[in-house]
Every structure is written in structure tokens, then in C-alpha cells.
PDB file of C-alpha atoms in Angstrom:
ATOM      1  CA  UNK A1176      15.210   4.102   0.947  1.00 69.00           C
ATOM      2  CA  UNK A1177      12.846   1.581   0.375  1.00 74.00           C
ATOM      3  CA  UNK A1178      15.387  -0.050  -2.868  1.00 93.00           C
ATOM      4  CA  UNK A1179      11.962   1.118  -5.132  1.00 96.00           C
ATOM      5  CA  UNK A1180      12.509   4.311  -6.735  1.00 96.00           C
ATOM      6  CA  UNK A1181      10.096   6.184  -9.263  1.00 97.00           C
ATOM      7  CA  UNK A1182      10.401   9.083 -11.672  1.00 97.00           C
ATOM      8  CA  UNK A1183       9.032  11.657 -12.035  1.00 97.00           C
ATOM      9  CA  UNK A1184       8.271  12.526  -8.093  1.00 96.00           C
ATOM     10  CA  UNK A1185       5.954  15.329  -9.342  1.00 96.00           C
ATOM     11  CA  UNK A1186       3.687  15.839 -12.575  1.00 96.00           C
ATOM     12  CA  UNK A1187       1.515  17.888 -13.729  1.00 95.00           C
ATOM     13  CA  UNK A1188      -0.425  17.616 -17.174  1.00 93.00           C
ATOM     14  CA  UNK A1189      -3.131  19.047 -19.131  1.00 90.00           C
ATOM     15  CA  UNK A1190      -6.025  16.383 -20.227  1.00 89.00           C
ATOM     16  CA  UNK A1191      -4.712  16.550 -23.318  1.00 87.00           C
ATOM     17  CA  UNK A1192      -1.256  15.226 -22.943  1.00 89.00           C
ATOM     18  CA  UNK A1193       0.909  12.508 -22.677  1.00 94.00           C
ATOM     19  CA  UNK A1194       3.106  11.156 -20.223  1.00 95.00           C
ATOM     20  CA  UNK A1195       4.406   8.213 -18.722  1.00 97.00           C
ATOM     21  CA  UNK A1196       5.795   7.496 -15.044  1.00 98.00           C
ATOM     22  CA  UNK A1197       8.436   4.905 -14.270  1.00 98.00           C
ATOM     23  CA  UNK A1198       9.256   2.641 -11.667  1.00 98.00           C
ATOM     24  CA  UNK A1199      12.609   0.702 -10.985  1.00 97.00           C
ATOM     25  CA  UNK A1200      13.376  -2.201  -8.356  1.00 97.00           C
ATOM     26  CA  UNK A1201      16.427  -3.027  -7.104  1.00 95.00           C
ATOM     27  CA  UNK A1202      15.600  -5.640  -4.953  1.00 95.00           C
ATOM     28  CA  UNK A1203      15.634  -8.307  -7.387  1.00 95.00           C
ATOM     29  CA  UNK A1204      11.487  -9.149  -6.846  1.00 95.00           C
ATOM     30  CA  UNK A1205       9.232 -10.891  -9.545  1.00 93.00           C
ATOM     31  CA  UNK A1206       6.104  -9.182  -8.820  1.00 94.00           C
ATOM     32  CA  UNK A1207       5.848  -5.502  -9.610  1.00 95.00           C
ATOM     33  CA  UNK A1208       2.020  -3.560  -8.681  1.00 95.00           C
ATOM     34  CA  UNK A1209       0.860   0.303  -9.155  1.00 96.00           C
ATOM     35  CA  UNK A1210      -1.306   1.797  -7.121  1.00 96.00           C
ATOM     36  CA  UNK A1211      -3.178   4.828  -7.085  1.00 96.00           C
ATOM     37  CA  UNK A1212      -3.847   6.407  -3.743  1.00 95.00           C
ATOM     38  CA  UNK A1213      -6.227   9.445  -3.352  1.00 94.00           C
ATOM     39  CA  UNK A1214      -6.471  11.279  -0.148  1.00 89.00           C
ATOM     40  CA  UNK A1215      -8.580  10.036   2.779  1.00 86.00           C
ATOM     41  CA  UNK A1216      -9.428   6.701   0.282  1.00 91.00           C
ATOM     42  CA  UNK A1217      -7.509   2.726   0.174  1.00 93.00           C
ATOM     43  CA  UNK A1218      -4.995   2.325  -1.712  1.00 94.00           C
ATOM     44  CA  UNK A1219      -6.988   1.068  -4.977  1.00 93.00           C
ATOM     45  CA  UNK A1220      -4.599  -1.528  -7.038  1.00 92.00           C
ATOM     46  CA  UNK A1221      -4.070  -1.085 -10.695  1.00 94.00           C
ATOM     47  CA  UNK A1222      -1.897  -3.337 -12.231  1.00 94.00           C
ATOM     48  CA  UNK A1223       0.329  -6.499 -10.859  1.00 92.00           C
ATOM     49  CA  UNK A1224       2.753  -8.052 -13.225  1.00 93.00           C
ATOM     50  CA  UNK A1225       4.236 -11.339 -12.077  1.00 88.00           C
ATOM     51  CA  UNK A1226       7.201 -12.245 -13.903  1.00 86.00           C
ATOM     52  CA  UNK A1227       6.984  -9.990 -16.655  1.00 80.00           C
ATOM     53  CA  UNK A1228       3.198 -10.756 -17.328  1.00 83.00           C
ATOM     54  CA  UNK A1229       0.271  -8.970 -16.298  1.00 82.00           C
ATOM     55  CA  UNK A1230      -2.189 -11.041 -13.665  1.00 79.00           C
ATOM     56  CA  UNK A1231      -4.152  -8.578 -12.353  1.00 72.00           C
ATOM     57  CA  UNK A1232      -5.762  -5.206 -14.419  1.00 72.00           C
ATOM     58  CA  UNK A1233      -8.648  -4.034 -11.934  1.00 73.00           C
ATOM     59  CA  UNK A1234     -11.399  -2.602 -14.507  1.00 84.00           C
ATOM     60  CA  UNK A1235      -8.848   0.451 -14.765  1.00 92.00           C
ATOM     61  CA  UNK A1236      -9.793   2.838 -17.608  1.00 93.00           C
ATOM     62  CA  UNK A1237      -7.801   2.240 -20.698  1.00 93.00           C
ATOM     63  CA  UNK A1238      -5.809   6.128 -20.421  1.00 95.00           C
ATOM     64  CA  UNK A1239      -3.609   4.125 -18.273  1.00 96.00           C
ATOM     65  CA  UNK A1240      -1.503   2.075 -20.255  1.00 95.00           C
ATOM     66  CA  UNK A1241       1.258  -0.546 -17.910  1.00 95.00           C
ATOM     67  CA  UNK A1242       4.558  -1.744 -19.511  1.00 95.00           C
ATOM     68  CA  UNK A1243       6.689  -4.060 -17.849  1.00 95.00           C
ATOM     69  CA  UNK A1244       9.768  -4.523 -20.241  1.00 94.00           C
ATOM     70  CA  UNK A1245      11.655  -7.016 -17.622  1.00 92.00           C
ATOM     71  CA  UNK A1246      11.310  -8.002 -14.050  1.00 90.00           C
ATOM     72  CA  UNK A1247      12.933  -4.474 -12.353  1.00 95.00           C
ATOM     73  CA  UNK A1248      11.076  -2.089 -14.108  1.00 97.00           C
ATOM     74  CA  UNK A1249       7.332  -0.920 -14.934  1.00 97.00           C
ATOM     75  CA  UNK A1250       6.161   2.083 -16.774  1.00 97.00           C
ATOM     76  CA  UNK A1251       2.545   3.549 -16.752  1.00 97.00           C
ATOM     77  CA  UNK A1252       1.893   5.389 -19.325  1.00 97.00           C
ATOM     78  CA  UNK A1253      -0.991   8.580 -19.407  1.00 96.00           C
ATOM     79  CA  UNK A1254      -3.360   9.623 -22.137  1.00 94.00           C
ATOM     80  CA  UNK A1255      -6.217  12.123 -21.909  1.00 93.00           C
ATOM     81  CA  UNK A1256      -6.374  11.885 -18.278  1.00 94.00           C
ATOM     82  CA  UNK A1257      -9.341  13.634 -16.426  1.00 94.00           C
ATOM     83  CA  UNK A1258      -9.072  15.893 -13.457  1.00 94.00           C
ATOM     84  CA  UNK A1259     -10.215  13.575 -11.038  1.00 94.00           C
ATOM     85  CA  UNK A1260      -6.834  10.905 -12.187  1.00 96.00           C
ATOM     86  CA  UNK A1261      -4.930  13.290  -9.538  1.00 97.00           C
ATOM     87  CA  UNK A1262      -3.880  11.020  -7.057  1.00 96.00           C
ATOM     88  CA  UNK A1263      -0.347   9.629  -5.672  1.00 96.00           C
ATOM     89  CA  UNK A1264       0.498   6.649  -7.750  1.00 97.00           C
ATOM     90  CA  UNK A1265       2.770   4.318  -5.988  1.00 97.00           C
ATOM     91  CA  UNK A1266       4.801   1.532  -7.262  1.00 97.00           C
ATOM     92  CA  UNK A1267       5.361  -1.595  -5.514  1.00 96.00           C
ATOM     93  CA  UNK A1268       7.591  -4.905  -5.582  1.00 96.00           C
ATOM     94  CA  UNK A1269       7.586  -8.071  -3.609  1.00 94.00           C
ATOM     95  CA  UNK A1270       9.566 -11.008  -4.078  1.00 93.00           C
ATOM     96  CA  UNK A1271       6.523 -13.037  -5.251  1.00 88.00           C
ATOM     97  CA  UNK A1272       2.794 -12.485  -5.513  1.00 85.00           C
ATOM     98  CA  UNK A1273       0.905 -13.844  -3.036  1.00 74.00           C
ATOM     99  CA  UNK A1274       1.443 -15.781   0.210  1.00 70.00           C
ATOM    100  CA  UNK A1275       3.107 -13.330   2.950  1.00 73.00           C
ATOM    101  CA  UNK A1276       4.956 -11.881   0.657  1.00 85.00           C
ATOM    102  CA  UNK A1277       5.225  -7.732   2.138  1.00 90.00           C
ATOM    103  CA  UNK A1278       5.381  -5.171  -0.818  1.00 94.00           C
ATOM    104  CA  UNK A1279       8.032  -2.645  -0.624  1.00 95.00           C
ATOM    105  CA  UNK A1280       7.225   0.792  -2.272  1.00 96.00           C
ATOM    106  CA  UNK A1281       8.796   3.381  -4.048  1.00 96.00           C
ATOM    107  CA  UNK A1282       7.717   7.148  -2.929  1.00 94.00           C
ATOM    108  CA  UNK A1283       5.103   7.913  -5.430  1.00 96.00           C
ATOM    109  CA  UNK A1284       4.454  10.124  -7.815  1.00 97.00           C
ATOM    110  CA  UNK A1285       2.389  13.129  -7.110  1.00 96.00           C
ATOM    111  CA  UNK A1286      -0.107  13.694 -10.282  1.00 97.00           C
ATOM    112  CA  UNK A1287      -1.776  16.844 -10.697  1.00 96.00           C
ATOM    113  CA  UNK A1288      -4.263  16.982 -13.908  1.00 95.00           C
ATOM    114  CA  UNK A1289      -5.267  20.316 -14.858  1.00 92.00           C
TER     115      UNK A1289
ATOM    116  CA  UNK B1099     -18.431  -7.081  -1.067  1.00 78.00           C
ATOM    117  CA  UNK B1100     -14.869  -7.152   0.792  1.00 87.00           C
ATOM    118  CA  UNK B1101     -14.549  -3.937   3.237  1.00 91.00           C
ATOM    119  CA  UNK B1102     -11.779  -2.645   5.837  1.00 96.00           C
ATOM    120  CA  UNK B1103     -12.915  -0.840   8.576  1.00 97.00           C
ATOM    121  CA  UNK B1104     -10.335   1.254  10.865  1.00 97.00           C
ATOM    122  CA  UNK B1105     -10.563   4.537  12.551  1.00 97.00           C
ATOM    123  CA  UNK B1106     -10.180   7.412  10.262  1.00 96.00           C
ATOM    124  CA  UNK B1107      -7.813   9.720  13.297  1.00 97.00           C
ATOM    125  CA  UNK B1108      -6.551   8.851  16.521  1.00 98.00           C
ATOM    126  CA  UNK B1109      -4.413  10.867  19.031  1.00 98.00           C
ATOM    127  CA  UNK B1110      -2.062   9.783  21.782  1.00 98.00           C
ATOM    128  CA  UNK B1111       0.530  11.471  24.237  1.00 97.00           C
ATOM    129  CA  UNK B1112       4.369  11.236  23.892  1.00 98.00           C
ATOM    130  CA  UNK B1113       5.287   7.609  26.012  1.00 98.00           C
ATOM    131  CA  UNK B1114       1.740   6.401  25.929  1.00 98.00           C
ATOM    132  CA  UNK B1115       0.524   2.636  24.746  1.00 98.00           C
ATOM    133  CA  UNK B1116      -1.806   3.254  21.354  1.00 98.00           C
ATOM    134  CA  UNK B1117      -4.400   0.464  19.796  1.00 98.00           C
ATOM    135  CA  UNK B1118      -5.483   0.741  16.489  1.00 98.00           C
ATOM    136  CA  UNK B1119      -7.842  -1.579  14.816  1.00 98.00           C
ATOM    137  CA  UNK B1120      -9.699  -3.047  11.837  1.00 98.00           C
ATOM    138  CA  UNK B1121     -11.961  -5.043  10.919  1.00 98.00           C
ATOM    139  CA  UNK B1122     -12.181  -7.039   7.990  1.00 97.00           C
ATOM    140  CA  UNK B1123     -14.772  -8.786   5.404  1.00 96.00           C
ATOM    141  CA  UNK B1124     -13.201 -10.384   2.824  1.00 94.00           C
ATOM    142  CA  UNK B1125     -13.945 -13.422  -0.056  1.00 92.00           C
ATOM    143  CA  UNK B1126     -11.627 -16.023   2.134  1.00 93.00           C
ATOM    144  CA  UNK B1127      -8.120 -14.805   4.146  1.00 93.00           C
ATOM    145  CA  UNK B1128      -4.990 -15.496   3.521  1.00 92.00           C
ATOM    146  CA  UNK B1129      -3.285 -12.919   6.176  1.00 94.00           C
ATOM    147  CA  UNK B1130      -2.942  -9.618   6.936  1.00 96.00           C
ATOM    148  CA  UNK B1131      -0.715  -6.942   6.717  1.00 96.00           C
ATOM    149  CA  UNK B1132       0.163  -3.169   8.826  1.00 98.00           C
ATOM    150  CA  UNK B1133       1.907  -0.761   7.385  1.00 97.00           C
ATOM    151  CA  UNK B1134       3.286   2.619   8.240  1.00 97.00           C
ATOM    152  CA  UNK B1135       3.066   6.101   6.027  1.00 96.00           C
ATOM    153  CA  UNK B1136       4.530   9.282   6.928  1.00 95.00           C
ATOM    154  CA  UNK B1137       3.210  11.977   5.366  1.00 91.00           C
ATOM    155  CA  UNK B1138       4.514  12.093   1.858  1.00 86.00           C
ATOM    156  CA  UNK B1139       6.780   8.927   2.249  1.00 89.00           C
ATOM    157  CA  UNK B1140       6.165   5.707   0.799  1.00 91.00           C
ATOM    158  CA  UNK B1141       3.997   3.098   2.762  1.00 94.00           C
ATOM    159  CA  UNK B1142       6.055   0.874   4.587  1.00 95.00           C
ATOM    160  CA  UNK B1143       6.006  -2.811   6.389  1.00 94.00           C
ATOM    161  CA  UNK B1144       5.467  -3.246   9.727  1.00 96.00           C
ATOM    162  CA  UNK B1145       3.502  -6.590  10.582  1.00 96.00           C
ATOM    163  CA  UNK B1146       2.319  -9.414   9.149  1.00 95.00           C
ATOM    164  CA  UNK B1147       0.091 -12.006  11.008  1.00 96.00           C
ATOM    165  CA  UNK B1148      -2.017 -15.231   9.136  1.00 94.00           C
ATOM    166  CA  UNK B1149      -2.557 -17.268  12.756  1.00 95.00           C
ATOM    167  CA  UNK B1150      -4.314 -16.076  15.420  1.00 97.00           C
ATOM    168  CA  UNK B1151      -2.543 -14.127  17.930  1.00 97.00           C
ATOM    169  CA  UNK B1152       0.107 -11.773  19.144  1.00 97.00           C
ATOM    170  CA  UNK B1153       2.982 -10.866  17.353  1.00 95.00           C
ATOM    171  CA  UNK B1154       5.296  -8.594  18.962  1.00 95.00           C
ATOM    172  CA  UNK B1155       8.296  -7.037  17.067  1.00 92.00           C
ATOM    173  CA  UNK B1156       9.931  -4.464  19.479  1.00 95.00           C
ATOM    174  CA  UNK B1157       7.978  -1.644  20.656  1.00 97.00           C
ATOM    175  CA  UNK B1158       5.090  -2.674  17.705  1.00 97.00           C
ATOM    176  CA  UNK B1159       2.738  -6.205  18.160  1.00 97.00           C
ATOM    177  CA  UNK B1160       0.098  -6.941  16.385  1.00 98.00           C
ATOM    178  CA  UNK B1161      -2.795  -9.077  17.113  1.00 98.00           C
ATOM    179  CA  UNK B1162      -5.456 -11.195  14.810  1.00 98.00           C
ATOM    180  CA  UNK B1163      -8.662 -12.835  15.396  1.00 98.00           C
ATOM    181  CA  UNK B1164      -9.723 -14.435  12.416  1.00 97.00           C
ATOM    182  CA  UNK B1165     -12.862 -16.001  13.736  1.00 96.00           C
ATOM    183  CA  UNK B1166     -13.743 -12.200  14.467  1.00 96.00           C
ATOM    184  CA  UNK B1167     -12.433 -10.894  11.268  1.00 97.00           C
ATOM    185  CA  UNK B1168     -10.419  -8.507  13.929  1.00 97.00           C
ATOM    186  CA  UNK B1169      -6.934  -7.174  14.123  1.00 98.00           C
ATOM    187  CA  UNK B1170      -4.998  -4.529  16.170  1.00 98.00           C
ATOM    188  CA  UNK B1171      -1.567  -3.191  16.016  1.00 98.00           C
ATOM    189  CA  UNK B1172      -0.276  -1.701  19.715  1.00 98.00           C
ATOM    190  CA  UNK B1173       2.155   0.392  19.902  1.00 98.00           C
ATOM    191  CA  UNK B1174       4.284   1.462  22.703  1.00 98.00           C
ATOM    192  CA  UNK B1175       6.209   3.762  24.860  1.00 98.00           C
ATOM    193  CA  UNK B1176       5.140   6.342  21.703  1.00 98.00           C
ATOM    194  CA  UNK B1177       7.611   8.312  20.443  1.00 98.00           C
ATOM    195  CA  UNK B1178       6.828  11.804  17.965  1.00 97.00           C
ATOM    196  CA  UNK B1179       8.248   9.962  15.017  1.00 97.00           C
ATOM    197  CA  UNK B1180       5.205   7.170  15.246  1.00 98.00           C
ATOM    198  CA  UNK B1181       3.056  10.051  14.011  1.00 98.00           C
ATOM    199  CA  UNK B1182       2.016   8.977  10.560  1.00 98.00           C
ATOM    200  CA  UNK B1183      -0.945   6.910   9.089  1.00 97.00           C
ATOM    201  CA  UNK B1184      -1.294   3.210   9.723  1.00 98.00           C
ATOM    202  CA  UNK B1185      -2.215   0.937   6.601  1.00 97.00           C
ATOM    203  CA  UNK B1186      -4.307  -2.635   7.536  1.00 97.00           C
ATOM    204  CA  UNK B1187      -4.541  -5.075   4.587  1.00 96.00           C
ATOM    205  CA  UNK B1188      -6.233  -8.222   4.482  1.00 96.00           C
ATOM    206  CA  UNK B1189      -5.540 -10.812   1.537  1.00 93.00           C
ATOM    207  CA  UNK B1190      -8.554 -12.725   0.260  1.00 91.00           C
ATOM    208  CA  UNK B1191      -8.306 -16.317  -1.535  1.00 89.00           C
ATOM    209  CA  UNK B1192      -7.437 -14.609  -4.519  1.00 85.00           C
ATOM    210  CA  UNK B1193      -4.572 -13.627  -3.094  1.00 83.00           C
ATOM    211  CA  UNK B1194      -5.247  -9.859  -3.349  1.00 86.00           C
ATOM    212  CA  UNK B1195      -4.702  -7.251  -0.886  1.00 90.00           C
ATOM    213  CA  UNK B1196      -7.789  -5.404   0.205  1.00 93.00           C
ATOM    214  CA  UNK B1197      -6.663  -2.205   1.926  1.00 95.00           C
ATOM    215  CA  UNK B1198      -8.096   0.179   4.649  1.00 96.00           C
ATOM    216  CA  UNK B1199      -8.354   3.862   4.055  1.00 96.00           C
ATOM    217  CA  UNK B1200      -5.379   4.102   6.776  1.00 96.00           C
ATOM    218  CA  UNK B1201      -5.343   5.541  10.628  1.00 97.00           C
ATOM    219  CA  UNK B1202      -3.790   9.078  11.125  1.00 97.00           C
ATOM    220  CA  UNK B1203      -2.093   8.948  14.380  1.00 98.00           C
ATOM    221  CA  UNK B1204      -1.147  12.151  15.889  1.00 98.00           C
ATOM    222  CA  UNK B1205       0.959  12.008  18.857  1.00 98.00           C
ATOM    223  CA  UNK B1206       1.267  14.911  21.311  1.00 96.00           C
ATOM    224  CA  UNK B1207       4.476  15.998  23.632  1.00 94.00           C
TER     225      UNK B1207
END
């Protein structure tokens, strides 16, 4: 228990839905990241929000959607995904963003697009 | 570009000493990380080194060379619940954390 938890664990969606994961700190960090990992690849980062506000968006398609509503919580929301968006998408928090700051992360989210 | 380099699979006997390690190329440094995944589990921290070195923490060190761009993470007296996959990140000047694609380490009774 990593004090990072995400919902839903497992998803699967047509390319035609919508849907929207969710991540939740209780660590009380500032700096909140997703990831997506695919099999056998790095961990490619997605989004980092740093106090509430976005400093990092890494030429990630615009079907993913990030909120970040306060500091302990971060939602990605999923439009018109395509099959090859299946990946684990992780969440992450650290107490600040940058320096040696280590990122604690939540289990992931298993996405299956069909 | 930036680039990690580690070994995709490595395999290692129950109570044996283990070295895994990566090389990195990245726009500046400003440290690097290991991490530890069991299948299915989320990643989690195991190291962090910035000066060159050894650091040990318990039955885990890990080492950098930052003139080489080199780091290892040594792990010993193996037990079957090290088997998992090893994550090395380097942070450039930007602050940003360029990852490997991870070790699997498979340890055998």
C-alpha cells in the first residue's frame, strides 16, 4: 500500500466510448503525474500537475483529457480511444516536482480497448 | 536524443549477489532513480543516487558514475521475492525523469 490508490483497477471500452480513470493521494504531495506503461516499453509520462496546475503535457493525443480538481486527486478522462491506447496507466505523487523527490505509485489501471 | 539502456532479462540463483545496470544519455543530470515492480504491482522506490558512488541500503546498493553516464544496483544474498523488474531513471536539467524499459530478474531455488 503505496498511500496512491486508483479506480477502476480494470477497464475495458469500445473506441467509441467514454470513460474516465481516477487517482487519489493520501500522502499529502503537490505533484501528481500519469503514466502509461505498455509491455516490454519505459514508462512514457503523460501529464504532471504541480500544485493544481499542469507543467508538463508530453505531445499526448487530445482523447486523453487530465483533471486535477485539488492537490490529492487527478482524473484522466478517455474519448475515442484506439486499440493500441491499451496499456497500464499508472498514477503517481511526490512531495514536489523535481530535485530527489521519489514518486510513489498507485497500482494502475489495466486498459483494454476493443 | 535522451536514451536508457539496461538489460532486457537477467537470471540469478536463490543467495547469489546480482548486478544490474544502465546506462544513460540524457540533456544534463540531475540524479537517478531504481525502482522495483512485481508483476502487476505498482513500481516502487528503491535508490536514489545524484553523487558519484556507492550507496548501500541493506541487502540493495547502488552505484553511479556520472562521468560514465553508468549506474548499477547490486543486490544480495537473493531471496525469491527479489524476482520482479528493476526500473532505472535518470532526471535531465529539465527535471524530467527519463525511464528504462526495466530489467526482469528471475531468480531460481
Amino acid at each position: 500500500e503505496t498511500g496512491v490508490t486508483q479506480t477502476p483497477r480494470h477497464l475495458v471500452m469500445g473506441m467509441t466510448n467514454k470513460k474516465s480513470l481516477k487517482c487519489e493521494q493520501h500522502l499529502g504531495h503537490n505533484a501528481m503525474y500519469w503514466y502509461k506503461q505498455s509491455a516490454k516499453k519505459p514508462l512514457e509520462l503523460m501529464f504532471v500537475y504541480n500544485f493544481k496546475e499542469q507543467t508538463e503535457n508530453n505531445s499526448v493525443p487530445s482523447r486523453f483529457s487530465p483533471e486535477c480538481p485539488n492537490s490529492s486527486h487527478l482524473f484522466l478522462h478517455l474519448h475515442t480511444l484506439q486499440p493500441e491506447d491499451s496499456a497500464l496507466y499508472l498514477c503517481a505523487s511526490s512531495q514536489g516536482y523535481g530535485d530527489s523527490y521519489e514518486q510513489y505509485f498507485g497500482p494502475g489501471t489495466r486498459l483494454t480497448v476493443t | 536524443g535522451q536514451n536508457i539502456d539496461q538489460p532486457t532479462e537477467m537470471t540469478a540463483t536463490e543467495g547469489a549477489i546480482v548486478q544490474i545496470n544502465c546506462t544513460y544519455q540524457t540533456s544534463g543530470f540531475n540524479g537517478l532513480f531504481w525502482y522495483q515492480q512485481h508483476a502487476g504491482e505498482a513500481p516502487t522506490f528503491l535508490s536514489y543516487n545524484v553523487l558519484d558512488g556507492l550507496e548501500e541500503k541493506g541487502r540493495f546498493s547502488s552505484f553511479l558514475s556520472r562521468s560514465k553516464g553508468y549506474s548499477y544496483l547490486l543486490l544480495k544474498e537473493l531471496q525469491m521475492k527479489d524476482s520482479a523488474s528493476y526500473l532505472c531513471a535518470a532526471r535531465d536539467s529539465n527535471y524530467q525523469l527519463i525511464w528504462g524499459a526495466g530489467t526482469k530478474l528471475i531468480i531460481k531455488p
